[in-house]
Coordinates of C-alpha atoms and ligand atoms in Angstrom, one line a residue:
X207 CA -20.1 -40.3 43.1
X208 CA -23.0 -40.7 40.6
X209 CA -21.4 -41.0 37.1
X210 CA -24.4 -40.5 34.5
X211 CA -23.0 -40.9 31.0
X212 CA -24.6 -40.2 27.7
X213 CA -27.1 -42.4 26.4
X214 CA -24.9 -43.1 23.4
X215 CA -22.2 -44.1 25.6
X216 CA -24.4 -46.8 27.6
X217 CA -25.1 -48.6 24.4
X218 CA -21.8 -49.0 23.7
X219 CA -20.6 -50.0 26.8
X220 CA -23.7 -52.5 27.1
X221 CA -22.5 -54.1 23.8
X222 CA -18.9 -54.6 25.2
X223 CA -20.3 -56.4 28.5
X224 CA -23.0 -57.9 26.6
X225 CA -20.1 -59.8 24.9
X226 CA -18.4 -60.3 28.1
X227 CA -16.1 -57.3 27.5
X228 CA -14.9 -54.8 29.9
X229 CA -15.7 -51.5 29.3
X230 CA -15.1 -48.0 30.8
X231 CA -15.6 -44.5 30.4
X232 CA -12.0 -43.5 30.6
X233 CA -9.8 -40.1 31.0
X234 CA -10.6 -36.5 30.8
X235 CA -15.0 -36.8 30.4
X236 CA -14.9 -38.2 34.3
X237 CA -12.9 -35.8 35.3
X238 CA -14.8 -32.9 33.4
X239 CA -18.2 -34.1 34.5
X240 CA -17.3 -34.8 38.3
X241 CA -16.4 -30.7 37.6
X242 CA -19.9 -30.2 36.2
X243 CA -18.0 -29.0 32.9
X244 CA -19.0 -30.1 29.6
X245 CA -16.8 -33.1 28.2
X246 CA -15.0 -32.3 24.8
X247 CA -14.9 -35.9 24.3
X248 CA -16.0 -39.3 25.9
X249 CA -13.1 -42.2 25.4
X250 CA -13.7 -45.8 26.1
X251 CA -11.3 -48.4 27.1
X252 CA -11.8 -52.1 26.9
X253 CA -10.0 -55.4 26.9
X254 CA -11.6 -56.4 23.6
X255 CA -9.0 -56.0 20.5
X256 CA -9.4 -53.9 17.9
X257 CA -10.3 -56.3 15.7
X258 CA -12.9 -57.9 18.0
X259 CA -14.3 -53.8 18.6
X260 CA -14.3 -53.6 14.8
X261 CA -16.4 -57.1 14.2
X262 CA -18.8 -55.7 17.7
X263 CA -19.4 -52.3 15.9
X264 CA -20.0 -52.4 12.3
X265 CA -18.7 -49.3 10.4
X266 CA -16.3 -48.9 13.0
X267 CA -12.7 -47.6 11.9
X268 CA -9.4 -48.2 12.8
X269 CA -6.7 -46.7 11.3
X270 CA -3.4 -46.3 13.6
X271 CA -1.1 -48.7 15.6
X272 CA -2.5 -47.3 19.3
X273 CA -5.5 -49.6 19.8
X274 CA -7.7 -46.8 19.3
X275 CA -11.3 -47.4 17.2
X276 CA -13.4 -44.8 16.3
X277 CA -17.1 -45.8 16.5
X278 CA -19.6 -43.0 14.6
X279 CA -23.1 -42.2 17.1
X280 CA -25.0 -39.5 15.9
X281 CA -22.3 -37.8 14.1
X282 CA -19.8 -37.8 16.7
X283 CA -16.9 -40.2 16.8
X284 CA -16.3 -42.1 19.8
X285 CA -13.3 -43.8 20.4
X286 CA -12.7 -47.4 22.1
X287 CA -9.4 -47.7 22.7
X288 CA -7.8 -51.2 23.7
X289 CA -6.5 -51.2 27.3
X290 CA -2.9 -51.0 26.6
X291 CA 0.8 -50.2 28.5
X292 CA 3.3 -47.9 26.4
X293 CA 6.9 -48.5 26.1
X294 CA 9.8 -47.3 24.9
X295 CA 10.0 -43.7 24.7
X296 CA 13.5 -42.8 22.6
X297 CA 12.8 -39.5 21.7
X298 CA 10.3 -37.6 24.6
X299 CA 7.7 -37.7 22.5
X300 CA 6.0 -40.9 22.2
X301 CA 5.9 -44.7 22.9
X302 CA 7.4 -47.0 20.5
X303 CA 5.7 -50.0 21.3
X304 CA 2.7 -50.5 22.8
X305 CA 1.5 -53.6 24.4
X306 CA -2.3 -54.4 25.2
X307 CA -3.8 -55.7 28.4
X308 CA -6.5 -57.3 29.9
X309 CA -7.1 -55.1 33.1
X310 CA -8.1 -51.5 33.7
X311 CA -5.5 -50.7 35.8
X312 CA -2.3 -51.2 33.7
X313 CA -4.1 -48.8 31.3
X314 CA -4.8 -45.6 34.2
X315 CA -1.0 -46.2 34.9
X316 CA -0.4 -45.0 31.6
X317 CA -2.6 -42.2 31.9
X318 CA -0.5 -38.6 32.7
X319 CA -2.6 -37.0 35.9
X320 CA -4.2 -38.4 38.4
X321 CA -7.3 -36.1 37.7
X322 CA -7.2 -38.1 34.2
X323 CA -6.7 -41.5 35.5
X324 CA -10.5 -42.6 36.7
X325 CA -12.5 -45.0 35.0
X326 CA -15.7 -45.6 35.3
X327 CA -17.7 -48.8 33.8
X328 CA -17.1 -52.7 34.8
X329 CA -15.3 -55.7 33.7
X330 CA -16.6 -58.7 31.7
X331 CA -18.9 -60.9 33.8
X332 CA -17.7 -64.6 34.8
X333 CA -19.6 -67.3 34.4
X334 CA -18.7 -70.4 36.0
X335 CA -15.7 -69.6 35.7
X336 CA -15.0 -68.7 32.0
X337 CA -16.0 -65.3 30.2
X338 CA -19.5 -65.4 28.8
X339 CA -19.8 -67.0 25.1
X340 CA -19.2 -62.9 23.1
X341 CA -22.0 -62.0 20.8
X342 CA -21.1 -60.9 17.5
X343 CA -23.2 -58.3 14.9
X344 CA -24.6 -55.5 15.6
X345 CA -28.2 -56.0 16.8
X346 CA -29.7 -53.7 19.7
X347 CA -28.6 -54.3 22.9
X348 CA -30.7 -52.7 25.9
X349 CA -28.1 -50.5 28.6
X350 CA -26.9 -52.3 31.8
X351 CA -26.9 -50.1 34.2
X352 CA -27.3 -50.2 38.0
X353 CA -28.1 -53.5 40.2
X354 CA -26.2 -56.7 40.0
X355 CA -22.6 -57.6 41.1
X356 CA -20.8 -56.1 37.9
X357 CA -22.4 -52.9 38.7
X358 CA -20.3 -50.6 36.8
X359 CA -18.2 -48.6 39.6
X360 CA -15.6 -45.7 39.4
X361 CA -12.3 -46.8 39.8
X362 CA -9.8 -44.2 40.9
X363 CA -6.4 -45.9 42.1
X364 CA -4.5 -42.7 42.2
X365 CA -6.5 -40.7 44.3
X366 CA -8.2 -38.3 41.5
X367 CA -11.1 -37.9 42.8
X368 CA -9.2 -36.4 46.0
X369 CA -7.2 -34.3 43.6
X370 CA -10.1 -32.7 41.6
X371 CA -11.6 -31.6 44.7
X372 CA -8.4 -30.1 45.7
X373 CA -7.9 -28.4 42.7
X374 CA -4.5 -30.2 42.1
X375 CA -2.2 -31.5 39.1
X376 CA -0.7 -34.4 40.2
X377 CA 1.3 -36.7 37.9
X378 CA 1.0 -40.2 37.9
X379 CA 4.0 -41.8 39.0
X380 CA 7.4 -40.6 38.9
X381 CA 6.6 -37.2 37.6
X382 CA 10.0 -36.5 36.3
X383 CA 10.3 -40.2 34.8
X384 CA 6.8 -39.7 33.0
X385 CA 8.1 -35.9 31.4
X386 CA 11.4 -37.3 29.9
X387 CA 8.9 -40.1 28.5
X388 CA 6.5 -37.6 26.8
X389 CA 7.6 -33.8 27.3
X390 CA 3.9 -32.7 26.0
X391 CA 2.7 -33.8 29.7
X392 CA 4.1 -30.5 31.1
X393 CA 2.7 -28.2 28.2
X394 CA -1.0 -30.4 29.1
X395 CA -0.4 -29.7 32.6
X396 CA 0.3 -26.3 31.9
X397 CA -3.0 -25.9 29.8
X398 CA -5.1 -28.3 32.1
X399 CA -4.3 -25.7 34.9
X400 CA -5.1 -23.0 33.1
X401 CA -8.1 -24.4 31.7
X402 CA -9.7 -25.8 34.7
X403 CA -8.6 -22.9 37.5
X404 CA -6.2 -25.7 38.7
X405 CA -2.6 -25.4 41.0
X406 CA -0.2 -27.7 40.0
X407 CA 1.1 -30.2 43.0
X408 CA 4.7 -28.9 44.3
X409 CA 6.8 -32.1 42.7
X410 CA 5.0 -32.3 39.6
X411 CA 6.3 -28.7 39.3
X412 CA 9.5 -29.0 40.6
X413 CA 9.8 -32.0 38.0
X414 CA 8.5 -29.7 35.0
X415 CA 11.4 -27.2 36.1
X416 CA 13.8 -29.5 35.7
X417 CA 12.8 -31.1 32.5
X418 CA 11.8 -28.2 30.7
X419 CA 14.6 -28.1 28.1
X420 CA 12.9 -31.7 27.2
X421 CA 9.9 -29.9 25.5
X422 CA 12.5 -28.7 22.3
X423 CA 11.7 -32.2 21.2
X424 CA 7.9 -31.7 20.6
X425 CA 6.1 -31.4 17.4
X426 CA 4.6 -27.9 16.3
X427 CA 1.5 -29.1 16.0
X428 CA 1.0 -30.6 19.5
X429 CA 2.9 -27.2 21.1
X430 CA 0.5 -25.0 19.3
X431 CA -2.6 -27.1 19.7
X432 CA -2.0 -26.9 23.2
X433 CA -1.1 -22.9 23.2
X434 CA -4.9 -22.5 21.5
X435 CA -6.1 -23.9 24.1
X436 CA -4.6 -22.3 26.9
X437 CA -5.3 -19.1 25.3
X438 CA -9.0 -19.7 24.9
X439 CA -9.3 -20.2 28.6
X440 CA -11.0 -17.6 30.7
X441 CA -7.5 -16.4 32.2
X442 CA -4.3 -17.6 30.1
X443 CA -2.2 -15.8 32.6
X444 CA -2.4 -18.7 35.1
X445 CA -0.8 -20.8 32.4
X446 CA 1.2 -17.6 30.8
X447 CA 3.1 -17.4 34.2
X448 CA 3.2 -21.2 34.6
X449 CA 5.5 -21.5 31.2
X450 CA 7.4 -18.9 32.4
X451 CA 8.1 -20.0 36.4
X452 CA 9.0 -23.5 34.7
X453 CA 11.4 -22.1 32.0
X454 CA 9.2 -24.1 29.5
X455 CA 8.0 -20.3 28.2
X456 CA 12.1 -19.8 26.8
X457 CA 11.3 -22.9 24.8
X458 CA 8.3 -21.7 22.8
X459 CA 10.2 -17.7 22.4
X460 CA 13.5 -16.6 24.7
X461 CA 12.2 -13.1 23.4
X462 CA 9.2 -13.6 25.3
X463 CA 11.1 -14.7 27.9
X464 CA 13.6 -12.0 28.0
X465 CA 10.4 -9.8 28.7
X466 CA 11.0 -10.8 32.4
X467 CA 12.5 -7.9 34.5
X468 CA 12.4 -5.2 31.4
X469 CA 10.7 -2.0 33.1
X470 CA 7.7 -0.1 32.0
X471 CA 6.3 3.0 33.3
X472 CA 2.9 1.1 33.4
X473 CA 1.9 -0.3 36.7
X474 CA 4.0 0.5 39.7
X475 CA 6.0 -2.7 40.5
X476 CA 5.4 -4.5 37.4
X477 CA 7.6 -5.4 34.3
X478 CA 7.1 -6.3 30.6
X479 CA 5.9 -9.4 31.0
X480 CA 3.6 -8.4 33.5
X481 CA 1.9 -6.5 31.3
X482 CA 2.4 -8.8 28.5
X483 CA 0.3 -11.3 30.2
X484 CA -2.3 -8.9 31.9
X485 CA -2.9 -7.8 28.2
X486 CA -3.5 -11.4 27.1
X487 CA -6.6 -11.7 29.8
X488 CA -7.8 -8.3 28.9
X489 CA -8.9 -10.2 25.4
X490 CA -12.4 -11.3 25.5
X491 CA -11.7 -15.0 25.1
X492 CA -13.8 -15.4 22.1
X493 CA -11.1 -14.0 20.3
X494 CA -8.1 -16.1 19.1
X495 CA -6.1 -14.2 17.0
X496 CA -6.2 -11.3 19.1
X497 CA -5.4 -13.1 21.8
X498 CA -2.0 -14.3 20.2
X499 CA -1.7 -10.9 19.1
X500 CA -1.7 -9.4 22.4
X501 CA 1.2 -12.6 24.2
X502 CA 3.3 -11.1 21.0
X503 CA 2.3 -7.3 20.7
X504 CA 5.5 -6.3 22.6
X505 CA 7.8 -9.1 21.4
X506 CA 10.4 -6.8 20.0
X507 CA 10.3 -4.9 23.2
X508 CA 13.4 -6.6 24.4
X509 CA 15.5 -6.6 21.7
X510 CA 15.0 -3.0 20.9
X511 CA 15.2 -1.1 24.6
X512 CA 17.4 1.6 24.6
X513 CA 17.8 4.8 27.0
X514 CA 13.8 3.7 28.4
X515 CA 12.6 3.6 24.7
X516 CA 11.2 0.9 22.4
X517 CA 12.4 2.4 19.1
X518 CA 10.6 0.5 15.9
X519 CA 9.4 -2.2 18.5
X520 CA 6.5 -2.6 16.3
X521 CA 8.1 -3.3 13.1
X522 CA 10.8 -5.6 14.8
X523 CA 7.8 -7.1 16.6
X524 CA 6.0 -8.3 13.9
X525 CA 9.4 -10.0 12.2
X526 CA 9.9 -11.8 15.9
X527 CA 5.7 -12.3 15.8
X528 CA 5.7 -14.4 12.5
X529 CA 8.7 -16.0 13.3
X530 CA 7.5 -17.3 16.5
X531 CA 4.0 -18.3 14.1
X532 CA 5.8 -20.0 11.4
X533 CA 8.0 -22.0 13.8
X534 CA 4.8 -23.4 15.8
X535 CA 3.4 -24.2 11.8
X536 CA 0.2 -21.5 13.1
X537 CA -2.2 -21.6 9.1
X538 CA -1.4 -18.5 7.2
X539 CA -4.5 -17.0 7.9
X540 CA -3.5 -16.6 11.6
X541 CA 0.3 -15.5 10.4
X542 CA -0.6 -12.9 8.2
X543 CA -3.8 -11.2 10.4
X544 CA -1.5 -11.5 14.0
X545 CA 1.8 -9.9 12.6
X546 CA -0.8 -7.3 11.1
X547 CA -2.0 -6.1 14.6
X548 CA 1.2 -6.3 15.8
X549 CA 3.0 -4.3 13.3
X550 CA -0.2 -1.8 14.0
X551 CA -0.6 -1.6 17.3
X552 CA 1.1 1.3 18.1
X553 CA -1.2 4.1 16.3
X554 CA -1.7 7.4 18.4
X555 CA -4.8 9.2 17.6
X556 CA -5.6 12.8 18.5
X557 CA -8.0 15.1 18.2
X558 CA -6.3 17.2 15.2
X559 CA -7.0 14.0 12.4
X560 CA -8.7 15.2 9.7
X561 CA -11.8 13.4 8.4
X562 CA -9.0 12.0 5.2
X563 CA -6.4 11.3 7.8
X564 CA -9.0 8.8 9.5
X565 CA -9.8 7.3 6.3
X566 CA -6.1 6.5 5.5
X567 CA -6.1 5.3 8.6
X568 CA -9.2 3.2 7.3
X569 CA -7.1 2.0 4.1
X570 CA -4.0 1.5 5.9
X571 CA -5.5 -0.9 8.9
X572 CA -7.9 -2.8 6.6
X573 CA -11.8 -2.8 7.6
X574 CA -11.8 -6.2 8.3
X575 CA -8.2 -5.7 11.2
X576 CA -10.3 -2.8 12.7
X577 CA -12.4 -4.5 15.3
X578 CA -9.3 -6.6 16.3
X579 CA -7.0 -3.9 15.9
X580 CA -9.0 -1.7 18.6
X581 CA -9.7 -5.4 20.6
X582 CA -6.2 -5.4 21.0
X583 CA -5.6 -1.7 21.8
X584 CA -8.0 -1.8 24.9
X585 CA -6.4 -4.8 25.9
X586 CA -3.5 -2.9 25.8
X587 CA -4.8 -0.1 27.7
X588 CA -6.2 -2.2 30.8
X589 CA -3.2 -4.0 31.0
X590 CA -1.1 -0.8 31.6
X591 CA -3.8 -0.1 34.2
X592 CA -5.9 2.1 32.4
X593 CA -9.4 2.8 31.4
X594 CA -9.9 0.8 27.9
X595 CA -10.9 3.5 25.7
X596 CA -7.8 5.4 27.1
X597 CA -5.8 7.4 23.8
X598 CA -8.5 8.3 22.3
X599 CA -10.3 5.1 21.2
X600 CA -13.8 5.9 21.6
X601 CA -13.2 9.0 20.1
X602 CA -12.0 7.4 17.1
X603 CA -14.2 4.6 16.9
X604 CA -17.1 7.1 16.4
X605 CA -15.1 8.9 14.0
X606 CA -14.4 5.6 11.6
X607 CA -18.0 4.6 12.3
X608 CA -19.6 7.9 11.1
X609 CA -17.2 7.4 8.3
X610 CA -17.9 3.8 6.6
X611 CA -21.8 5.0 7.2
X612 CA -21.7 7.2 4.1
X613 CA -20.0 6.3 0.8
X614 CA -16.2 6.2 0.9
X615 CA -13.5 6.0 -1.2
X616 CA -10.8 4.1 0.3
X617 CA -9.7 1.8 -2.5
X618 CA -9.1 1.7 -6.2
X619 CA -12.3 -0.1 -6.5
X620 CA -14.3 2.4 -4.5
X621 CA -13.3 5.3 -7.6
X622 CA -16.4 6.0 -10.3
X623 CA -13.8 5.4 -12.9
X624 CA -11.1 2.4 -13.5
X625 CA -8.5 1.6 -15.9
X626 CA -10.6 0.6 -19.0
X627 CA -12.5 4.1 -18.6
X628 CA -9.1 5.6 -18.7
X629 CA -8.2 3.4 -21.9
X630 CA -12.0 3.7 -23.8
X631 CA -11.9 7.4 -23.5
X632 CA -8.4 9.0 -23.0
X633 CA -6.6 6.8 -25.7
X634 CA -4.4 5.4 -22.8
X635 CA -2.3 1.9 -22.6
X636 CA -2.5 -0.5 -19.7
X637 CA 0.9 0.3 -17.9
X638 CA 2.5 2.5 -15.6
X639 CA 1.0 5.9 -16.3
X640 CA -2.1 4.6 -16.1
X641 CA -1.2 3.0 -12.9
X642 CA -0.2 6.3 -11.5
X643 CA -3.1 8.1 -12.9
X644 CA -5.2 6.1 -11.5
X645 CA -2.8 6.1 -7.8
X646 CA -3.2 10.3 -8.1
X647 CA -7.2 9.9 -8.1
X648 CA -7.5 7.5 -5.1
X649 CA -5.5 9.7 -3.5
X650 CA -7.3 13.1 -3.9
X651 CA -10.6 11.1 -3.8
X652 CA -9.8 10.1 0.3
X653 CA -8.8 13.5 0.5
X654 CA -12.0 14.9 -0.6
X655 CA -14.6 12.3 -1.7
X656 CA -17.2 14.7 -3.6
X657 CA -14.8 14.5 -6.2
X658 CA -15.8 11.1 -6.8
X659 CA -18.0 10.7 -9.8
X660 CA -17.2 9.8 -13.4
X661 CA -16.8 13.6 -15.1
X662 CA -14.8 15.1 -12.4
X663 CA -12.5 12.4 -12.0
X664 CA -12.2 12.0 -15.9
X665 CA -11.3 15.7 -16.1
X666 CA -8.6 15.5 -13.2
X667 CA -7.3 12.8 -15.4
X668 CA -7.3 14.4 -18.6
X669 CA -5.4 17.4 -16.8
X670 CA -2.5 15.0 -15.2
X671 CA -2.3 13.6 -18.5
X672 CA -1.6 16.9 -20.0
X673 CA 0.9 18.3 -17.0
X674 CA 2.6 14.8 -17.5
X675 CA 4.1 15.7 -20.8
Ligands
ATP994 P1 -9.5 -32.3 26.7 O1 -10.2 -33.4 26.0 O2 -10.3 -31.5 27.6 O3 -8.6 -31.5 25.8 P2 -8.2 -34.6 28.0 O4 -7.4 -34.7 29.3 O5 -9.4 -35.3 27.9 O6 -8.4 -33.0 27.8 P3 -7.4 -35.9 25.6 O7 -6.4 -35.5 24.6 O8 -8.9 -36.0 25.2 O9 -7.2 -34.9 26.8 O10 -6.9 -37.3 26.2 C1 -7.8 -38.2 26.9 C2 -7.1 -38.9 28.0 O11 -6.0 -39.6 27.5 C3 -6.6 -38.0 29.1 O12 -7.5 -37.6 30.0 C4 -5.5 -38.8 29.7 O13 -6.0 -39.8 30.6 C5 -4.9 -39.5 28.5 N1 -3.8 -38.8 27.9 C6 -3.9 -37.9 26.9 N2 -2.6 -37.4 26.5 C7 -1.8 -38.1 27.3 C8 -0.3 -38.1 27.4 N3 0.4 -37.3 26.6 N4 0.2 -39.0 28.3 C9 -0.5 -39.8 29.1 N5 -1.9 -39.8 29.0 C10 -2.5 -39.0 28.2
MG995 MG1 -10.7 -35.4 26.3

């Protein structure tokens, strides 16, 4: 297997042999590349300590208890982390103690997959029979590679290599011992399937079934960095219906998981959750928040089915949606614009809506939630096994379209008059009358927006001023 890594990467590899470290490309950039995928990131390993890494790579930073150094290359970070073994894991979420090592393989027997447990690189070259004299500073140093006895090599002890090509998730180890030591291995495997089109191997899952109640331990942050991930991938369903066959899905939301076996008159055969996650790959996958708006759309499906109906599903929906948001600590942005869609997504447009019905519509959704908003309605759509544009949405779109091309009032901003006119020339005082005035015109102005210009709307004024009292 011909491993080519980045230039960048040589150098600092040749430095660490150069100084009669080991050093290795490590983890998730073999297995991406022996994919022909893009690497997100390319980690080193070595024997060296950090402090030795630190004196080899001037600038370099360390700033945590892991054996981890970042080294800065052309504005990215790489980071050479000390070959290490982990130990003891109290709470299922991370080691306690970690102790460093001199030899590749104790550090891939710490790894979590096979498919993430290659290394590729060398060790330090002997000579006569002591390490070479290490070179200190940062001077150039030309890249080693090919020819020679300390070649570097791939080193794949768990069969990885095997396992990429089969398309398999294997856990190093114990798989159930290596869950109850860090529960975020099942939510990676989970994602790693997703991500990479990837089955996961029958007791790895069987061991993820059984320790799924261990993932209530994890951090927000590390749950929901993993869920943005898996939802970014070209089909999150794979992963959707993963959580869900594991029980892990009950953890993250039991309302999403009480979506299983709940009928719909959608597709023949299918349930709630079916469509839930059909709707979810129906999201172009350029499009986060939509994306987490369609796994939560019909959240408050469950909780409000009575006689085949849905009653106020929406509203409840959006409660259950932020909830759900807030608890994995999703930014506000992300809160406030996915409990937005969700609270929305019900709309039903016909034919009958008058031009100022559309632009309430307009006001109501937001311009900015419209594009999502009808994102998430196709989605919708194709995941009850229909055509995307199906209730009307082209239609519409047009409509809204031909709209926001001409001048529109939709706001109080968007009126030829505001408050100060009303106080400079009608004698009034900031407060509630003026609030409502002002209220009265916006709303006859979407009505009928040729009535938008600064004498008409001041004599409409004077005239509610006048039936006011
Ligand atoms: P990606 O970078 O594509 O998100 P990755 O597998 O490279 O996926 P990283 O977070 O970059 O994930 O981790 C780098 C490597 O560290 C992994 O490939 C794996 O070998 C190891 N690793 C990461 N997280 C864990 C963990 N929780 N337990 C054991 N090993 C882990
Ligand atoms: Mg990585």
């Amino acid at each position: 297997m011909e491993i080519r890594p980045p230039e960048t990467v040589l150098e600092i590899l040749a430095r660490l042999w150069a100084s009669g470290h080991s050093g290795y490309v490590v983890g998730g950039s073999l297995r991406d590349v022996i994919l022909g995928r893009e690497p997100a990131d390319w980690d080193l390993a070595t024997d060296a300590r950090p402090e030795q890494v630190l004196e080899l790579f001037p600038g370099a930073v360390y700033e945590n208890r892991f054996g981890t150094v970042g080294v800065r290359r052309d504005g990215i970070t790489f980071e050479i982390t000390t070959f290490r073994s982990d130990h003891d894991y109290a709470d299922h979420r991370r080691p306690h103690r970690v102790e460093f090592g001199d030899a590749i393989e104790v550090d891939l027997a710490r790894r979590d997959f096979t498919i993430n447990a290659l290394a590729w690189g060398a060790d330090a070259p002997v000579v006569g029979g002591g390490r070479v004299a290490p070179v200190v500073g940062g001077g150039p140093v030309a890249p080693v590679v090919g020819g020679g006895p300390d070649a570097p090599a791939l080193r794949d002890p768990y069969g990885g290599i095997a396992d990429i090509e089969a398309r398999i998730i294997r856990a190093v180890g114990d798989p159930r011992r290596r869950f109850e030591e860090d529960a975020l291995r099942m939510v990676r495997a989970v994602r790693l399937a997703t991500t990479l089109d990837f089955s996961v191997e029958a007791a790895t899952l069987a061991a993820m079934q059984s320790r799924s109640s261990l993932i209530a331990h994890l951090s927000a942050e590390r749950l929901a960095a993993e869920l943005d991930k898996l939802l970014a991938a070209d089909r999150p369903s794979i992963g959707l219906r993963l959580l869900a066959a594991t029980e892990i899905l009950a953890v993250f939301s039991p309302e999403l998981a009480a979506q299983r076996g709940v009928p719909q008159n959608k597709i023949p055969g299918e349930d709630l959750w079916d469509h839930t996650v059909r709707t979810v790959d129906a999201v172009p996958a350029d499009r986060p928040v939509v994306r987490l708006a369609a796994l939560l759309h019909d959240i408050g499906k469950p909780s409000t089915m009575a006689d085949g109906h849905f009653h106020g599903h929406d509203a409840v929906g959006a409660d259950l949606a932020l909830a759900f948001l807030v608890q994995l600590k999703f930014p506000r942005a992300v809160t406030d614009r996915v409990t937005h869609l969700v609270r929305n997504h019900m709309f039903t447009y016909g034919e009958g809506w008058s031009d100022s019905g559309v632009r309430r519509f307009i006001r109501r959704i937001g311009r900015e939630a419209l594009t999502p908003l009808f994102d998430l309605r196709e989605a919708d759509n194709e995941g009850s096994g229909m055509a995307r544009s199906s209730h009307g949405l082209d239609e519409l779109r047009r409509r809204i379209d031909d709209l926001l091309a001409r001048p529109v009032v939709l706001e109080r901003e968007d009126l030829a008059i505001d408050g100060s006119d009303l106080i400079a020339e009608l004698g009034l005082e900031p407060g509630p009358v003026l609030g409502r005035i002002l209220d009265e015109l916006l709303e006859q102005a979407i009505t009928d927006p040729a009535i938008n210009d600064r004498p008409t709307l001041m004599l409409m004024a004077q005239s509610m001023l006048t039936e006011d009292r």
